[in-house]
């Protein structure tokens, strides 16, 4: 029987087609652990479809969904009117169109999707060997003391040294050029600009392999050491 895998998937941003292609290729089973790194919504065409797919996956597989800054912005837009304009300018308009068409509003988002955003997301995932977050970590702070800004907003460019735990950091948030994951040896970034025509990327452990799905659903694989 194959060894259980940990599969970390980078920023989806409403790009349902490459997500479906990745899942179809990887064929996760209940023994695997799927970790989604945040930014499921905004900018791409299918925020509603992506969230619905994640909800369905959580019902049948071992799935952890980390909160990204775009989920944080959407939640704030629901309750803080002065933040709504910023969210809409940063891709929230596309999210609303996926729910209600050209005149979509926050009222078109179904209660189960709000429940997912409010209750089903985690700040980070820590394993024996890796730290999974949306954006970054403070290298000298234990995970339970990480500031929310660091977890959801800091850039991969600013990661300069390994976390005190000596575990490898896996994150998204900072788009990487030319569709290539960022690899600093002690930190990996899986945001490869899916919403702008780049691939959707994931890291498969054990084995340290990168699997990518193009917008058209074409799959490619390579060792992480190639990046």
CSV table of C-alpha atoms in Angstrom, one decimal:
chain,number,residue,atom,x,y,z
A,1,UNK,CA,0.0,0.0,0.0
A,2,UNK,CA,1.4,3.5,-0.9
A,3,UNK,CA,2.7,5.6,2.0
A,4,UNK,CA,0.3,8.3,3.2
A,5,UNK,CA,1.2,11.7,1.6
A,6,UNK,CA,1.1,15.3,2.7
A,7,UNK,CA,-0.1,17.4,-0.2
A,8,UNK,CA,0.3,21.2,0.1
A,9,UNK,CA,-1.6,23.2,-2.6
A,10,UNK,CA,-0.8,26.9,-3.2
A,11,UNK,CA,-3.0,29.9,-3.9
A,12,UNK,CA,-6.0,28.9,-6.0
A,13,UNK,CA,-7.7,32.4,-6.4
A,14,UNK,CA,-10.9,31.1,-7.9
A,15,UNK,CA,-9.2,28.9,-10.5
A,16,UNK,CA,-11.3,25.8,-10.3
A,17,UNK,CA,-10.1,24.0,-13.5
A,18,UNK,CA,-6.5,23.6,-12.5
A,19,UNK,CA,-7.5,22.5,-9.0
A,20,UNK,CA,-9.8,19.8,-10.5
A,21,UNK,CA,-6.9,18.7,-12.7
A,22,UNK,CA,-4.5,18.5,-9.8
A,23,UNK,CA,-6.9,16.5,-7.7
A,24,UNK,CA,-7.7,14.2,-10.6
A,25,UNK,CA,-4.0,13.5,-11.1
A,26,UNK,CA,-3.1,13.1,-7.5
A,27,UNK,CA,-6.2,11.0,-6.5
A,28,UNK,CA,-5.9,11.7,-2.8
A,29,UNK,CA,-7.2,9.0,-0.4
A,30,UNK,CA,-8.3,9.3,3.2
A,31,UNK,CA,-4.9,8.4,4.5
A,32,UNK,CA,-3.4,11.4,2.8
A,33,UNK,CA,-3.4,14.9,4.4
A,34,UNK,CA,-4.3,17.7,2.0
A,35,UNK,CA,-3.2,21.2,3.2
A,36,UNK,CA,-4.5,24.2,1.3
A,37,UNK,CA,-2.4,27.3,1.9
A,38,UNK,CA,-5.1,30.0,1.6
A,39,UNK,CA,-6.3,32.5,-0.9
A,40,UNK,CA,-9.1,30.3,-2.4
A,41,UNK,CA,-11.1,33.3,-3.6
A,42,UNK,CA,-10.9,36.6,-5.5
A,43,UNK,CA,-9.4,37.5,-8.9
A,44,UNK,CA,-10.1,34.2,-10.7
A,45,UNK,CA,-13.5,33.3,-12.1
A,46,UNK,CA,-14.8,30.6,-9.7
A,47,UNK,CA,-14.4,31.6,-6.1
A,48,UNK,CA,-17.8,30.0,-5.3
A,49,UNK,CA,-16.9,26.8,-7.0
A,50,UNK,CA,-13.5,26.5,-5.3
A,51,UNK,CA,-15.0,27.0,-1.8
A,52,UNK,CA,-17.8,24.5,-2.6
A,53,UNK,CA,-15.1,22.0,-3.7
A,54,UNK,CA,-13.1,22.5,-0.5
A,55,UNK,CA,-16.2,22.0,1.6
A,56,UNK,CA,-17.0,18.7,-0.2
A,57,UNK,CA,-13.4,17.5,0.1
A,58,UNK,CA,-13.5,18.2,3.9
A,59,UNK,CA,-16.4,15.8,4.1
A,60,UNK,CA,-14.5,12.8,2.7
A,61,UNK,CA,-10.7,13.4,3.2
A,62,UNK,CA,-8.3,14.7,5.8
A,63,UNK,CA,-8.2,18.3,4.7
A,64,UNK,CA,-6.7,21.4,6.5
A,65,UNK,CA,-7.6,24.8,5.0
A,66,UNK,CA,-5.4,27.7,6.1
A,67,UNK,CA,-6.8,31.2,6.2
A,68,UNK,CA,-5.2,33.6,3.6
A,69,UNK,CA,-5.3,37.3,3.5
A,70,UNK,CA,-8.0,37.3,0.9
A,71,UNK,CA,-10.3,35.2,3.2
A,72,UNK,CA,-9.5,37.7,5.9
A,73,UNK,CA,-10.5,40.6,3.6
A,74,UNK,CA,-13.8,39.0,2.6
A,75,UNK,CA,-14.7,38.4,6.3
A,76,UNK,CA,-13.8,42.0,7.2
A,77,UNK,CA,-15.8,43.3,4.2
A,78,UNK,CA,-18.9,41.6,5.5
A,79,UNK,CA,-18.8,43.4,8.9
A,80,UNK,CA,-16.7,46.5,8.3
A,81,UNK,CA,-18.0,48.7,5.5
A,82,UNK,CA,-14.9,50.8,5.3
A,83,UNK,CA,-12.8,47.8,4.3
A,84,UNK,CA,-15.2,46.7,1.5
A,85,UNK,CA,-13.8,48.9,-1.1
A,86,UNK,CA,-10.2,47.6,-0.6
A,87,UNK,CA,-11.5,44.1,-0.9
A,88,UNK,CA,-13.3,44.8,-4.1
A,89,UNK,CA,-10.3,46.4,-5.6
A,90,UNK,CA,-8.2,43.4,-4.7
A,91,UNK,CA,-10.3,40.8,-6.5
A,92,UNK,CA,-13.4,40.7,-4.4
A,93,UNK,CA,-15.5,42.0,-7.4
A,94,UNK,CA,-14.7,38.7,-9.2
A,95,UNK,CA,-15.7,36.7,-6.1
A,96,UNK,CA,-19.1,38.4,-6.0
A,97,UNK,CA,-19.6,37.8,-9.7
A,98,UNK,CA,-19.1,34.1,-9.1
A,99,UNK,CA,-21.9,34.1,-6.6
A,100,UNK,CA,-24.4,36.5,-8.1
A,101,UNK,CA,-23.4,37.6,-11.6
A,102,UNK,CA,-22.7,41.2,-12.6
A,103,UNK,CA,-24.8,42.5,-9.7
A,104,UNK,CA,-23.6,40.0,-7.1
A,105,UNK,CA,-23.4,41.1,-3.5
A,106,UNK,CA,-22.3,39.6,-0.2
A,107,UNK,CA,-25.9,38.6,0.4
A,108,UNK,CA,-25.5,36.1,-2.4
A,109,UNK,CA,-22.9,34.1,-0.5
A,110,UNK,CA,-24.7,31.1,1.0
A,111,UNK,CA,-24.6,30.5,4.8
A,112,UNK,CA,-22.5,27.3,4.5
A,113,UNK,CA,-19.7,29.3,2.7
A,114,UNK,CA,-19.7,31.9,5.4
A,115,UNK,CA,-19.5,29.1,7.9
A,116,UNK,CA,-16.5,27.7,6.1
A,117,UNK,CA,-14.7,31.1,6.1
A,118,UNK,CA,-15.6,31.8,9.8
A,119,UNK,CA,-15.2,28.4,11.4
A,120,UNK,CA,-13.4,25.9,9.2
A,121,UNK,CA,-10.1,27.7,8.5
A,122,UNK,CA,-6.9,27.4,10.6
A,123,UNK,CA,-4.0,29.8,11.1
A,124,UNK,CA,-1.3,27.2,10.3
A,125,UNK,CA,-0.5,23.5,10.2
A,126,UNK,CA,2.6,22.1,11.9
A,127,UNK,CA,4.0,18.6,11.3
A,128,UNK,CA,7.1,16.9,12.6
A,129,UNK,CA,9.1,18.3,9.7
A,130,UNK,CA,7.3,21.2,8.2
A,131,UNK,CA,5.4,24.5,8.9
A,132,UNK,CA,2.5,25.3,6.6
A,133,UNK,CA,1.3,28.9,6.6
A,134,UNK,CA,-0.2,31.3,4.1
A,135,UNK,CA,2.5,34.0,4.0
A,136,UNK,CA,5.4,33.6,6.5
A,137,UNK,CA,6.6,33.2,10.0
A,138,UNK,CA,8.7,35.1,12.5
A,139,UNK,CA,11.8,32.9,12.8
A,140,UNK,CA,12.2,33.4,16.5
A,141,UNK,CA,8.6,33.0,17.7
A,142,UNK,CA,6.9,29.6,18.4
A,143,UNK,CA,4.0,29.0,16.2
A,144,UNK,CA,1.3,29.7,18.8
A,145,UNK,CA,2.8,33.2,19.2
A,146,UNK,CA,3.0,34.1,15.5
A,147,UNK,CA,1.4,37.5,14.7
A,148,UNK,CA,-1.6,37.3,12.4
A,149,UNK,CA,0.0,39.8,10.1
A,150,UNK,CA,3.1,37.6,9.7
A,151,UNK,CA,1.0,34.5,9.0
A,152,UNK,CA,-1.2,36.2,6.4
A,153,UNK,CA,0.5,39.2,4.9
A,154,UNK,CA,4.3,39.1,5.1
A,155,UNK,CA,6.2,38.4,1.9
A,156,UNK,CA,8.3,35.4,1.0
A,157,UNK,CA,11.0,37.9,-0.2
A,158,UNK,CA,11.6,38.8,3.5
A,159,UNK,CA,12.2,35.2,4.6
A,160,UNK,CA,16.0,35.2,5.3
A,161,UNK,CA,16.5,32.4,7.8
A,162,UNK,CA,15.1,29.1,9.0
A,163,UNK,CA,12.5,29.0,11.8
A,164,UNK,CA,13.8,28.2,15.3
A,165,UNK,CA,12.1,24.8,15.1
A,166,UNK,CA,14.5,23.9,12.2
A,167,UNK,CA,11.4,22.8,10.3
A,168,UNK,CA,10.9,23.7,6.6
A,169,UNK,CA,8.5,26.5,5.9
A,170,UNK,CA,5.9,26.0,3.1
A,171,UNK,CA,3.8,29.0,2.1
A,172,UNK,CA,2.0,30.9,-0.6
A,173,UNK,CA,0.9,34.5,-0.9
A,174,UNK,CA,3.9,36.0,-2.7
A,175,UNK,CA,3.6,35.3,-6.5
A,176,UNK,CA,6.7,33.7,-7.9
A,177,UNK,CA,7.9,34.6,-11.4
A,178,UNK,CA,7.6,32.4,-14.5
A,179,UNK,CA,5.4,29.8,-12.8
A,180,UNK,CA,8.3,28.4,-10.7
A,181,UNK,CA,7.9,27.8,-7.0
A,182,UNK,CA,10.3,29.7,-4.8
A,183,UNK,CA,12.9,27.5,-3.0
A,184,UNK,CA,15.3,28.8,-0.4
A,185,UNK,CA,16.2,25.4,0.9
A,186,UNK,CA,14.6,26.0,4.3
A,187,UNK,CA,11.5,27.7,2.8
A,188,UNK,CA,9.2,27.0,-0.2
A,189,UNK,CA,6.6,29.3,-1.8
A,190,UNK,CA,3.9,27.7,-3.9
A,191,UNK,CA,2.1,30.8,-5.2
A,192,UNK,CA,2.8,30.5,-9.0
A,193,UNK,CA,0.2,33.1,-10.2
A,194,UNK,CA,-2.6,30.7,-11.2
A,195,UNK,CA,-5.0,33.6,-11.7
A,196,UNK,CA,-2.8,35.3,-14.2
A,197,UNK,CA,-2.2,32.2,-16.4
A,198,UNK,CA,0.5,30.5,-14.3
A,199,UNK,CA,0.2,27.0,-13.0
A,200,UNK,CA,-1.4,25.9,-9.8
A,201,UNK,CA,1.4,24.3,-7.8
A,202,UNK,CA,1.6,21.7,-5.0
A,203,UNK,CA,4.3,20.0,-2.9
A,204,UNK,CA,4.0,16.3,-2.4
A,205,UNK,CA,5.6,14.8,0.7
A,206,UNK,CA,7.4,12.5,1.2
A,207,UNK,CA,9.6,12.8,-1.9
A,208,UNK,CA,9.7,16.6,-2.2
A,209,UNK,CA,8.0,16.6,-5.6
A,210,UNK,CA,6.3,19.6,-7.2
A,211,UNK,CA,3.2,18.9,-9.2
A,212,UNK,CA,1.7,21.7,-11.3
A,213,UNK,CA,-1.5,22.0,-13.3
A,214,UNK,CA,-1.7,24.6,-16.1
A,215,UNK,CA,-4.9,26.6,-16.7
A,216,UNK,CA,-5.8,24.1,-19.4
A,217,UNK,CA,-5.3,21.2,-16.9
A,218,UNK,CA,-2.0,19.9,-18.2
A,219,UNK,CA,0.1,18.2,-15.5
A,220,UNK,CA,3.8,18.4,-15.0
A,221,UNK,CA,6.1,17.0,-12.3
A,222,UNK,CA,9.6,17.8,-11.1
A,223,UNK,CA,11.7,17.4,-8.0
A,224,UNK,CA,11.7,20.4,-5.7
A,225,UNK,CA,15.5,20.5,-6.1
A,226,UNK,CA,14.9,21.6,-9.7
A,227,UNK,CA,13.6,24.9,-8.5
